[in-house]
CSV table of C-alpha atoms and ligand atoms in Angstrom, one decimal:
chain,number,residue,atom,x,y,z
U,328,MET,CA,-90.8,42.6,33.9
U,329,ILE,CA,-91.6,39.0,33.3
U,330,LYS,CA,-92.4,37.4,36.6
U,331,THR,CA,-92.4,33.6,36.8
U,332,ASP,CA,-95.4,33.9,39.1
U,333,ASP,CA,-97.5,35.7,36.5
U,334,ILE,CA,-96.7,33.0,34.0
U,335,ARG,CA,-97.6,30.2,36.5
U,336,SER,CA,-100.9,31.8,37.3
U,337,PHE,CA,-101.7,32.3,33.7
U,338,TYR,CA,-101.2,28.5,33.1
U,339,LEU,CA,-103.5,27.7,36.0
U,340,ILE,CA,-106.3,29.9,34.7
U,341,GLN,CA,-106.0,29.2,31.1
U,342,LYS,CA,-105.4,25.4,31.3
U,343,PRO,CA,-108.2,24.1,29.1
U,344,SER,CA,-107.2,26.2,26.0
U,345,TYR,CA,-103.5,27.0,26.1
U,346,ASN,CA,-102.5,23.7,24.6
U,347,ARG,CA,-104.0,24.9,21.4
U,348,VAL,CA,-101.9,28.0,20.9
U,349,LEU,CA,-100.9,28.4,17.3
U,350,TYR,CA,-98.2,30.6,16.0
U,351,SER,CA,-99.7,33.5,14.1
U,352,GLY,CA,-100.7,32.5,10.6
U,353,GLY,CA,-99.1,29.1,10.6
U,354,LYS,CA,-100.3,25.5,10.7
U,355,VAL,CA,-98.0,24.1,13.3
U,356,THR,CA,-98.6,24.4,17.0
U,357,ILE,CA,-95.9,25.3,19.5
U,358,GLN,CA,-96.4,21.9,21.0
U,359,GLU,CA,-95.6,20.2,17.7
U,360,ILE,CA,-92.5,22.4,17.3
U,361,CYS,CA,-91.3,21.4,20.7
U,362,SER,CA,-91.8,17.7,19.8
U,363,PHE,CA,-89.1,17.9,17.1
U,364,PHE,CA,-86.5,19.0,19.7
U,365,ASP,CA,-84.5,16.7,22.0
U,366,ILE,CA,-86.2,17.8,25.2
U,367,GLY,CA,-87.6,15.4,27.7
U,368,GLY,CA,-91.0,15.4,29.4
U,369,LYS,CA,-94.6,16.1,28.6
U,370,TYR,CA,-95.9,19.3,27.1
U,371,VAL,CA,-98.2,21.3,29.4
U,372,GLY,CA,-98.7,24.7,27.8
U,373,CYS,CA,-97.3,27.9,26.4
U,374,LYS,CA,-97.7,31.6,26.5
U,375,GLU,CA,-96.4,34.2,24.1
U,376,LEU,CA,-94.0,36.8,25.5
U,377,SER,CA,-93.9,40.3,24.1
U,378,THR,CA,-90.7,41.9,25.4
U,379,GLY,CA,-88.5,41.5,22.3
U,380,ILE,CA,-89.4,43.5,19.3
U,381,ILE,CA,-87.8,41.4,16.6
U,382,ASN,CA,-88.3,37.6,17.1
U,383,SER,CA,-91.5,35.9,18.3
U,384,THR,CA,-91.0,34.3,21.7
U,385,TYR,CA,-93.0,31.7,23.6
U,386,HIS,CA,-92.6,30.4,27.2
U,387,VAL,CA,-93.3,26.7,27.3
U,388,GLU,CA,-94.0,24.5,30.3
U,389,TYR,CA,-93.2,20.8,30.4
U,390,ILE,CA,-93.5,18.2,33.2
U,391,ARG,CA,-90.8,15.6,33.6
U,392,ASP,CA,-90.8,13.0,36.5
U,393,GLY,CA,-93.3,15.2,38.3
U,394,GLU,CA,-91.1,18.2,38.0
U,395,ARG,CA,-91.7,21.3,36.0
U,396,LYS,CA,-89.4,22.1,33.1
U,397,ASP,CA,-89.6,25.4,31.2
U,398,TYR,CA,-88.3,26.2,27.8
U,399,ILE,CA,-88.2,29.2,25.5
U,400,VAL,CA,-89.3,28.7,21.9
U,401,GLN,CA,-88.5,31.3,19.4
U,402,LYS,CA,-89.3,31.9,15.7
U,403,ILE,CA,-86.2,33.7,14.2
U,404,ASN,CA,-87.2,36.8,12.3
U,405,LYS,CA,-85.9,36.0,8.8
U,406,THR,CA,-86.4,39.5,7.5
U,407,VAL,CA,-83.9,40.8,10.0
U,408,PHE,CA,-81.6,37.7,10.2
U,409,LYS,CA,-81.1,36.6,6.7
U,410,ASN,CA,-79.2,33.4,7.5
U,411,PRO,CA,-80.7,31.7,10.6
U,412,LYS,CA,-78.4,28.6,10.2
U,413,LYS,CA,-75.2,30.7,10.4
U,414,LEU,CA,-76.7,32.7,13.2
U,415,MET,CA,-77.4,29.5,15.2
U,416,ASP,CA,-73.8,28.4,14.4
U,417,ASN,CA,-72.5,31.6,16.1
U,418,ILE,CA,-74.7,31.0,19.1
U,419,VAL,CA,-73.6,27.4,19.5
U,420,ARG,CA,-69.9,28.4,19.3
U,421,VAL,CA,-70.2,31.4,21.6
U,422,THR,CA,-72.2,29.5,24.2
U,423,GLU,CA,-69.8,26.5,24.1
U,424,TYR,CA,-66.9,28.9,24.7
U,425,ILE,CA,-68.7,30.6,27.5
U,426,ARG,CA,-69.6,27.2,29.0
U,427,GLY,CA,-65.9,26.4,29.2
U,428,ASN,CA,-65.2,29.5,31.2
U,429,VAL,CA,-68.3,29.0,33.4
U,430,ILE,CA,-66.9,25.6,34.3
U,431,LEU,CA,-63.5,27.0,35.0
U,432,ASN,CA,-65.0,29.5,37.3
U,433,GLU,CA,-67.0,26.8,39.1
U,434,LEU,CA,-70.3,28.3,38.2
U,435,SER,CA,-73.4,26.3,37.2
U,436,THR,CA,-73.7,25.7,33.4
U,437,LYS,CA,-77.5,25.4,33.9
U,438,ARG,CA,-77.7,28.9,35.2
U,439,PHE,CA,-74.8,31.0,33.8
U,440,VAL,CA,-75.0,30.2,30.1
U,441,LEU,CA,-77.7,29.8,27.6
U,442,ARG,CA,-78.4,26.4,26.1
U,443,ALA,CA,-79.8,25.7,22.7
U,444,PHE,CA,-81.4,22.3,22.2
U,445,VAL,CA,-80.9,20.3,19.1
U,446,THR,CA,-83.5,18.5,17.0
U,447,LYS,CA,-84.1,14.7,17.6
U,448,LYS,CA,-83.7,13.8,14.0
U,449,ASP,CA,-80.6,15.6,12.7
U,450,ARG,CA,-79.2,17.2,15.9
U,451,LYS,CA,-79.5,20.7,14.5
U,452,PRO,CA,-80.0,23.7,16.8
U,453,TYR,CA,-83.0,24.8,14.8
U,454,TRP,CA,-86.1,23.3,13.1
U,455,LYS,CA,-87.4,24.6,9.8
U,456,ASP,CA,-91.1,24.5,9.2
U,457,ASP,CA,-93.0,24.0,5.9
U,458,THR,CA,-93.2,27.8,5.3
U,459,GLY,CA,-89.4,28.1,5.7
U,460,GLU,CA,-89.5,29.7,9.1
U,461,TYR,CA,-86.8,28.7,11.6
U,462,TRP,CA,-87.5,27.8,15.2
U,463,ARG,CA,-85.2,27.2,18.2
U,464,VAL,CA,-85.6,26.1,21.7
U,465,TYR,CA,-83.6,27.3,24.8
U,466,ARG,CA,-83.6,26.2,28.3
U,467,TYR,CA,-85.6,28.6,30.5
U,468,ILE,CA,-83.3,29.2,33.5
U,469,LYS,CA,-85.1,27.8,36.6
U,470,ASN,CA,-86.4,30.3,39.1
U,471,SER,CA,-85.1,33.2,37.0
U,472,ILE,CA,-86.6,36.6,36.1
U,473,THR,CA,-85.7,39.5,33.9
U,474,TYR,CA,-86.3,43.2,34.4
U,475,ASP,CA,-87.6,45.5,31.7
U,476,ALA,CA,-86.8,48.4,34.0
U,477,THR,CA,-85.7,48.8,37.6
U,478,ASP,CA,-84.8,51.5,40.1
U,479,ASN,CA,-82.8,49.0,42.2
U,480,LEU,CA,-79.2,50.1,42.0
U,481,ARG,CA,-77.9,46.8,43.1
U,482,ILE,CA,-79.7,45.1,40.2
U,483,ILE,CA,-78.4,47.7,37.8
U,484,GLN,CA,-74.8,47.1,39.0
U,485,ARG,CA,-75.3,43.4,38.5
U,486,VAL,CA,-76.6,43.9,35.0
U,487,GLY,CA,-73.3,45.7,34.4
U,488,GLN,CA,-71.4,42.9,36.0
U,489,ALA,CA,-73.2,40.3,33.8
U,490,PHE,CA,-72.4,42.1,30.6
U,491,GLY,CA,-68.9,42.8,31.7
U,492,ARG,CA,-68.5,39.1,32.6
U,493,PHE,CA,-70.0,38.2,29.2
U,494,GLN,CA,-67.2,40.2,27.5
U,495,ASP,CA,-64.6,38.7,29.8
U,496,PHE,CA,-65.7,35.1,29.3
U,497,LEU,CA,-65.4,35.7,25.5
U,498,ASP,CA,-61.9,37.1,25.8
U,499,GLY,CA,-59.7,35.1,23.5
U,500,PHE,CA,-62.5,34.2,21.1
U,501,ASN,CA,-61.5,35.2,17.7
U,502,ALA,CA,-64.1,37.9,16.7
U,503,LYS,CA,-63.2,37.6,13.1
U,504,THR,CA,-64.5,33.9,12.9
U,505,LEU,CA,-68.0,35.0,13.7
U,506,TYR,CA,-70.6,35.2,11.0
U,507,VAL,CA,-71.9,38.8,10.8
U,508,THR,CA,-75.6,38.3,11.5
U,509,ILE,CA,-76.6,41.9,10.6
U,510,PRO,CA,-73.9,43.7,8.6
U,511,ASP,CA,-73.1,47.2,9.8
U,512,PHE,CA,-75.4,46.8,12.7
U,513,HIS,CA,-73.8,49.5,14.8
U,514,ASN,CA,-72.2,51.4,11.9
U,515,THR,CA,-73.7,54.7,12.8
U,516,PRO,CA,-72.7,56.5,9.5
U,517,LYS,CA,-74.4,53.8,7.5
U,518,ARG,CA,-77.5,54.1,9.7
U,519,TYR,CA,-77.5,57.8,8.8
U,520,LYS,CA,-77.2,56.9,5.1
U,521,ALA,CA,-80.3,54.7,5.4
U,522,PHE,CA,-82.0,57.5,7.2
U,523,ARG,CA,-81.3,60.0,4.4
U,524,ALA,CA,-82.5,57.5,1.8
U,525,ALA,CA,-85.8,57.0,3.7
U,526,ILE,CA,-86.3,60.8,4.0
U,527,LYS,CA,-85.7,61.1,0.2
U,528,LYS,CA,-88.1,58.4,-0.6
U,529,ASP,CA,-90.7,59.4,2.0
U,530,PRO,CA,-92.9,56.4,1.1
U,531,LYS,CA,-95.6,57.2,3.7
U,532,LYS,CA,-95.5,61.0,3.4
U,533,ARG,CA,-94.5,61.3,7.0
U,534,VAL,CA,-91.4,63.4,6.6
U,535,LYS,CA,-93.5,66.6,6.9
U,536,TRP,CA,-94.3,65.6,10.5
U,537,VAL,CA,-90.8,65.2,11.7
U,538,ALA,CA,-88.7,68.2,10.5
U,539,LYS,CA,-87.6,69.1,14.0
U,540,GLU,CA,-86.4,65.5,14.7
U,541,ILE,CA,-84.5,65.3,11.5
U,542,GLU,CA,-82.8,68.6,12.2
U,543,ASP,CA,-81.8,67.4,15.7
U,544,LEU,CA,-80.4,64.1,14.4
U,545,ASN,CA,-78.5,65.8,11.5
U,546,PHE,CA,-76.9,68.1,14.1
U,547,TYR,CA,-75.7,65.0,16.0
U,548,GLU,CA,-74.3,63.2,13.0
U,549,GLU,CA,-70.7,64.2,13.2
U,550,ARG,CA,-70.2,63.4,16.8
U,551,ALA,CA,-72.1,60.2,16.5
U,552,SER,CA,-69.9,59.0,13.7
U,553,LEU,CA,-66.6,59.2,15.6
U,554,LEU,CA,-66.7,55.8,17.2
U,555,GLN,CA,-67.0,54.1,13.8
U,556,ARG,CA,-64.2,56.2,12.5
U,557,TYR,CA,-61.9,55.0,15.4
U,558,LEU,CA,-62.8,51.4,14.6
U,559,ASP,CA,-62.1,51.9,10.9
U,560,GLU,CA,-58.8,53.6,11.7
U,561,GLY,CA,-57.9,50.6,13.9
U,562,ARG,CA,-57.6,52.9,17.0
U,563,LEU,CA,-60.2,50.7,18.7
U,564,PRO,CA,-59.8,46.9,18.8
U,565,LEU,CA,-62.6,44.7,17.5
U,566,ARG,CA,-64.0,42.5,20.2
U,567,VAL,CA,-66.8,40.0,20.5
U,568,THR,CA,-69.6,42.2,21.6
U,569,HIS,CA,-73.2,41.4,22.5
U,570,ASN,CA,-74.7,44.4,20.7
U,571,ASP,CA,-78.1,44.3,22.4
U,572,THR,CA,-77.3,45.0,26.0
U,573,LYS,CA,-80.8,45.9,27.2
U,574,CYS,CA,-81.3,45.0,30.9
U,575,ASN,CA,-84.0,42.5,30.1
U,576,ASN,CA,-81.3,40.4,28.4
U,577,VAL,CA,-79.8,39.5,31.7
U,578,THR,CA,-81.5,36.8,33.9
U,579,PHE,CA,-81.6,37.0,37.6
U,580,ASP,CA,-82.2,34.5,40.4
U,581,LYS,CA,-85.7,35.3,41.6
U,582,ASP,CA,-84.8,34.8,45.3
U,583,THR,CA,-81.2,35.9,45.6
U,584,ASP,CA,-81.1,38.6,42.8
U,585,GLU,CA,-77.8,37.1,41.6
U,586,ALA,CA,-77.1,37.9,37.9
U,587,LEU,CA,-77.1,34.7,35.8
U,588,ALA,CA,-76.8,34.1,32.1
U,589,VAL,CA,-77.0,36.7,29.4
U,590,LEU,CA,-79.7,36.2,26.8
U,591,ASP,CA,-80.4,37.2,23.2
U,592,LEU,CA,-77.2,36.3,21.4
U,593,ASP,CA,-78.5,36.9,17.9
U,594,THR,CA,-76.3,40.0,17.4
U,595,VAL,CA,-73.1,38.7,19.0
U,596,MET,CA,-70.6,40.0,16.4
U,597,PRO,CA,-67.4,41.8,16.2
U,598,GLY,CA,-67.7,45.3,17.6
U,599,ALA,CA,-66.5,48.0,19.9
U,600,VAL,CA,-66.9,47.5,23.6
U,601,ALA,CA,-68.3,51.1,23.9
U,602,TYR,CA,-71.3,49.8,21.9
U,603,ASP,CA,-72.2,47.4,24.6
U,604,PHE,CA,-71.6,49.9,27.4
U,605,GLY,CA,-73.5,52.7,25.5
U,606,ASP,CA,-76.5,50.6,24.5
U,607,ALA,CA,-76.9,49.3,28.1
U,608,ILE,CA,-76.7,52.8,29.6
U,609,ARG,CA,-79.2,54.4,27.2
U,610,PHE,CA,-81.7,51.7,28.1
U,611,ILE,CA,-81.1,51.1,31.9
U,612,ALA,CA,-80.2,54.7,33.0
U,613,ASN,CA,-83.0,56.4,31.2
U,614,ASN,CA,-85.5,57.7,33.7
U,615,ALA,CA,-88.3,56.6,31.3
U,616,LEU,CA,-88.7,53.4,29.3
U,617,GLU,CA,-87.3,53.8,25.7
U,618,ASP,CA,-90.8,54.2,24.2
U,619,ASP,CA,-92.3,56.5,26.8
U,620,PRO,CA,-94.1,59.2,24.8
U,621,ASP,CA,-93.7,61.7,27.6
U,622,THR,CA,-90.3,63.1,26.8
U,623,GLU,CA,-90.5,65.3,29.9
U,624,LYS,CA,-89.8,62.1,31.9
U,625,VAL,CA,-86.7,61.2,29.8
U,626,SER,CA,-83.4,62.0,31.4
U,627,LEU,CA,-80.1,60.2,32.2
U,628,ASN,CA,-80.1,59.1,35.8
U,629,LEU,CA,-76.6,59.6,37.1
U,630,LYS,CA,-77.1,57.2,40.0
U,631,LYS,CA,-78.1,54.4,37.6
U,632,TYR,CA,-75.3,55.4,35.3
U,633,GLU,CA,-72.8,55.0,38.1
U,634,ALA,CA,-74.2,51.7,39.3
U,635,PHE,CA,-74.0,50.1,35.9
U,636,THR,CA,-70.6,51.6,35.2
U,637,LYS,CA,-69.3,50.2,38.5
U,638,GLY,CA,-70.5,46.7,37.6
U,639,PHE,CA,-69.3,46.7,34.0
U,640,ILE,CA,-66.0,48.4,34.3
U,641,THR,CA,-64.9,46.5,37.4
U,642,GLU,CA,-65.3,43.2,35.5
U,643,LEU,CA,-63.5,44.5,32.5
U,644,LYS,CA,-61.0,47.2,33.1
U,645,GLU,CA,-58.0,44.9,33.0
U,646,ASP,CA,-58.9,43.9,29.4
U,647,LEU,CA,-59.5,47.5,28.1
U,648,THR,CA,-57.0,49.7,26.3
U,649,SER,CA,-56.6,53.3,27.6
U,650,PHE,CA,-58.3,54.6,24.4
U,651,GLU,CA,-61.2,52.2,24.8
U,652,LYS,CA,-61.7,53.5,28.3
U,653,LYS,CA,-61.8,57.1,26.9
U,654,THR,CA,-64.5,56.2,24.4
U,655,MET,CA,-67.0,54.6,26.7
U,656,ASN,CA,-69.1,57.8,27.2
U,657,LEU,CA,-68.9,58.5,23.5
U,658,GLY,CA,-70.6,55.1,23.1
U,659,VAL,CA,-73.5,56.2,25.4
U,660,PHE,CA,-74.2,59.2,23.2
U,661,THR,CA,-73.6,57.3,19.9
U,662,MET,CA,-75.9,54.4,20.8
U,663,THR,CA,-78.7,56.7,21.9
U,664,VAL,CA,-78.5,58.7,18.7
U,665,GLU,CA,-78.2,55.6,16.6
U,666,LEU,CA,-81.4,54.2,18.1
U,667,ALA,CA,-83.1,57.5,17.4
U,668,VAL,CA,-82.0,57.3,13.8
U,669,ARG,CA,-83.1,53.7,13.5
U,670,PHE,CA,-86.6,54.4,15.1
U,671,LEU,CA,-87.2,57.5,13.0
U,672,THR,CA,-86.0,55.8,9.8
U,673,ASP,CA,-88.5,53.0,10.5
U,674,TYR,CA,-91.3,55.4,11.2
U,675,ILE,CA,-90.6,57.2,7.9
U,676,ASN,CA,-90.5,53.9,6.0
U,677,GLY,CA,-93.8,52.8,7.4
U,678,ASP,CA,-92.8,50.7,10.5
U,679,LYS,CA,-91.4,47.8,8.6
U,680,TYR,CA,-88.6,46.7,11.0
U,681,PHE,CA,-89.5,47.1,14.6
U,682,LYS,CA,-92.7,45.6,16.0
U,683,THR,CA,-95.1,48.5,16.9
U,684,LYS,CA,-98.1,48.5,19.2
U,685,TYR,CA,-99.8,51.6,17.8
U,686,PRO,CA,-99.3,54.0,14.9
U,687,GLY,CA,-96.6,56.5,15.9
U,688,HIS,CA,-94.9,54.0,18.3
U,689,ASN,CA,-91.6,54.4,16.4
U,690,LEU,CA,-91.9,58.1,16.4
U,691,ASP,CA,-92.4,58.1,20.2
U,692,ARG,CA,-89.3,55.9,20.5
U,693,ALA,CA,-87.3,58.3,18.3
U,694,ARG,CA,-88.4,61.4,20.2
U,695,ASN,CA,-87.6,59.7,23.5
U,696,GLN,CA,-84.1,58.8,22.4
U,697,ILE,CA,-83.5,62.3,21.0
U,698,ALA,CA,-84.5,63.8,24.4
U,699,LEU,CA,-82.1,61.3,26.0
U,700,ALA,CA,-79.2,62.3,23.7
U,701,LYS,CA,-79.8,65.9,24.6
U,702,ASP,CA,-79.6,65.1,28.3
U,703,ILE,CA,-76.5,63.0,27.8
U,704,LEU,CA,-74.7,66.0,26.1
U,705,ARG,CA,-75.8,68.2,29.0
U,706,LYS,CA,-74.4,65.8,31.5
U,707,THR,CA,-71.1,65.0,29.7
U,708,ASP,CA,-68.9,66.4,32.5
U,709,ASP,CA,-70.8,64.5,35.1
U,710,ILE,CA,-70.5,61.1,33.4
U,711,ASP,CA,-66.9,61.7,32.6
U,712,LYS,CA,-66.2,62.3,36.3
U,713,ILE,CA,-68.1,59.2,37.4
U,714,LEU,CA,-66.4,57.0,34.7
U,715,ALA,CA,-63.0,58.3,35.8
U,716,LYS,CA,-63.6,57.0,39.3
U,717,TYR,CA,-63.9,53.4,38.0
U,718,ILE,CA,-61.3,53.3,35.3
R,1140,GN1,C1,-84.3,45.3,19.1
R,1140,GN1,O1,-85.9,42.8,19.7
R,1140,GN1,P1,-85.0,43.3,20.7
R,1140,GN1,O2,-85.7,44.0,21.8
R,1140,GN1,O3,-84.0,42.2,21.2
R,1140,GN1,C2,-83.1,45.6,18.2
R,1140,GN1,C3,-82.0,46.3,19.0
R,1140,GN1,C4,-82.6,47.5,19.6
R,1140,GN1,C5,-83.9,47.2,20.4
R,1140,GN1,C6,-84.6,48.4,20.9
R,1140,GN1,C7,-81.8,42.8,16.0
R,1140,GN1,O4,-84.0,44.3,20.1
R,1140,GN1,O5,-80.9,46.6,18.2
R,1140,GN1,O6,-81.7,48.2,20.5
R,1140,GN1,O7,-84.8,46.4,19.6
R,1140,GN1,N1,-82.5,44.3,17.7
R,1140,GN1,C8,-82.3,44.2,16.4
R,1140,GN1,O8,-85.6,48.1,21.8
R,1140,GN1,O9,-82.5,45.0,15.6
R,1141,MG,MG1,-82.3,41.5,20.6
C-alpha cells in the first residue's frame, strides 16, 4: 500500500539529497523532466514507486502558493508499449470521454478522472528525451491512497464499483477507434502459443525445473481458450475494457475511503468485460499476494469474491448481455491461467518482460497463479451461486 504519510515523511528525512534523483542510466533528472510540462509551482523532490512492474514511476512533490501539489511522473516502457504516442492519444481520448461523464454525474474532475499534463512547448501529453524514452506527467489525486492488498470488504466492494463505473462511463465510446497498445493482450490461445515457443527454445535451460507447472497449464488450455473463442465467434461484444484491473489501480480518498479515479490506462483497449472482472478477482480475492511463494496460503476468498462482485455487477448489470453475465466466472479462471502462462513464459525466457526482484520471482508468481486456478476450479459451484445473486 502506498501511504501518503510514508511519502511525506520520506521527503522530510531525505530533503538534502532527493532533489538529485536521476532516472536509472540517464542524464536527465526527474526535476528537469517536470520542467518541460505545463505544471505550476516549484519542484521540491521525488521518490520512485515500485508497485507497477512495467513502467518506471516517480511521485513528485511541488509547492505552489504555499500549497503542496503532487504529480506522478512515468517513463513509458517502450519494449512493452511500442508506440507511446498512440498510447497517449488513447489515454487523452478516454480520459476526455470519462471527464464528460464525471461532469454529468456532478463528480469532481480533479478526483474522479486521471489528468495527463501537456508539455509547455508543443502541448503534447508526453516528452521524449535524448535517448528516445517517453515521459508523461499525471496529477496525483490529493489526499488519495491505493491498496496493494486489503481485507476490508467495503474497500473491495468499492474497487468493484470503481471498475464497474469505469466501464459504465465509457459506454458508448467506440472501442474500435482505440489504438491496440499491446496486440492480443488477453488472447489466451496466443499466450499459450508463445508459451510453447519458449518451451521449445528453452534459452536459459530452465524447462527441466518446471515440468509439473507445464503439465498443469497444458491441462487448463482448452477451458482457458473458450473466452477468446466466444469473442472470435461474435458471441461476446467487444467493449472498451481496462485490462489491468488490479486493486492498486483504483485510488481512494484517504479519509472517507471513497473510491475515486481508476489509474493505469495503458492497456485500455477493446476486450471482453469478463477480462476485467476476472483479472480483478484473481488479484483482489486471492488470500495471498500474486507473488507469494507460499502456495499453501493461496486460495480464492469467497467473501472477497462476493464483495467485489457486488460492487462491479451492481454498476454494470444493465449494460451486460445475458451471455456476458454467464461468462464472468470463466473470466476469473481464464485470467488466472493466462497470468500463470505469462509468468512462466517469462521465467523460461529469462525474465525479460516483468520486472523481478530476485531470481525465480516469475516462477513463484506462476506457481501462485496455478494454485489459485486450482482453487477456482474447486470453488466453481460456490462462485456461480454468488454471482447468480447479483445478476
Ligand atoms: C503488469 O505493471 P503493472 O503492475 O501495471 C501487466 C499486467 C499484469 C500485472 C501482474 C502491460 O501490470 O498485465 O496483470 O503486471 N501489465 C502489462 O502483476 O503487461
Ligand atoms: Mg498496468
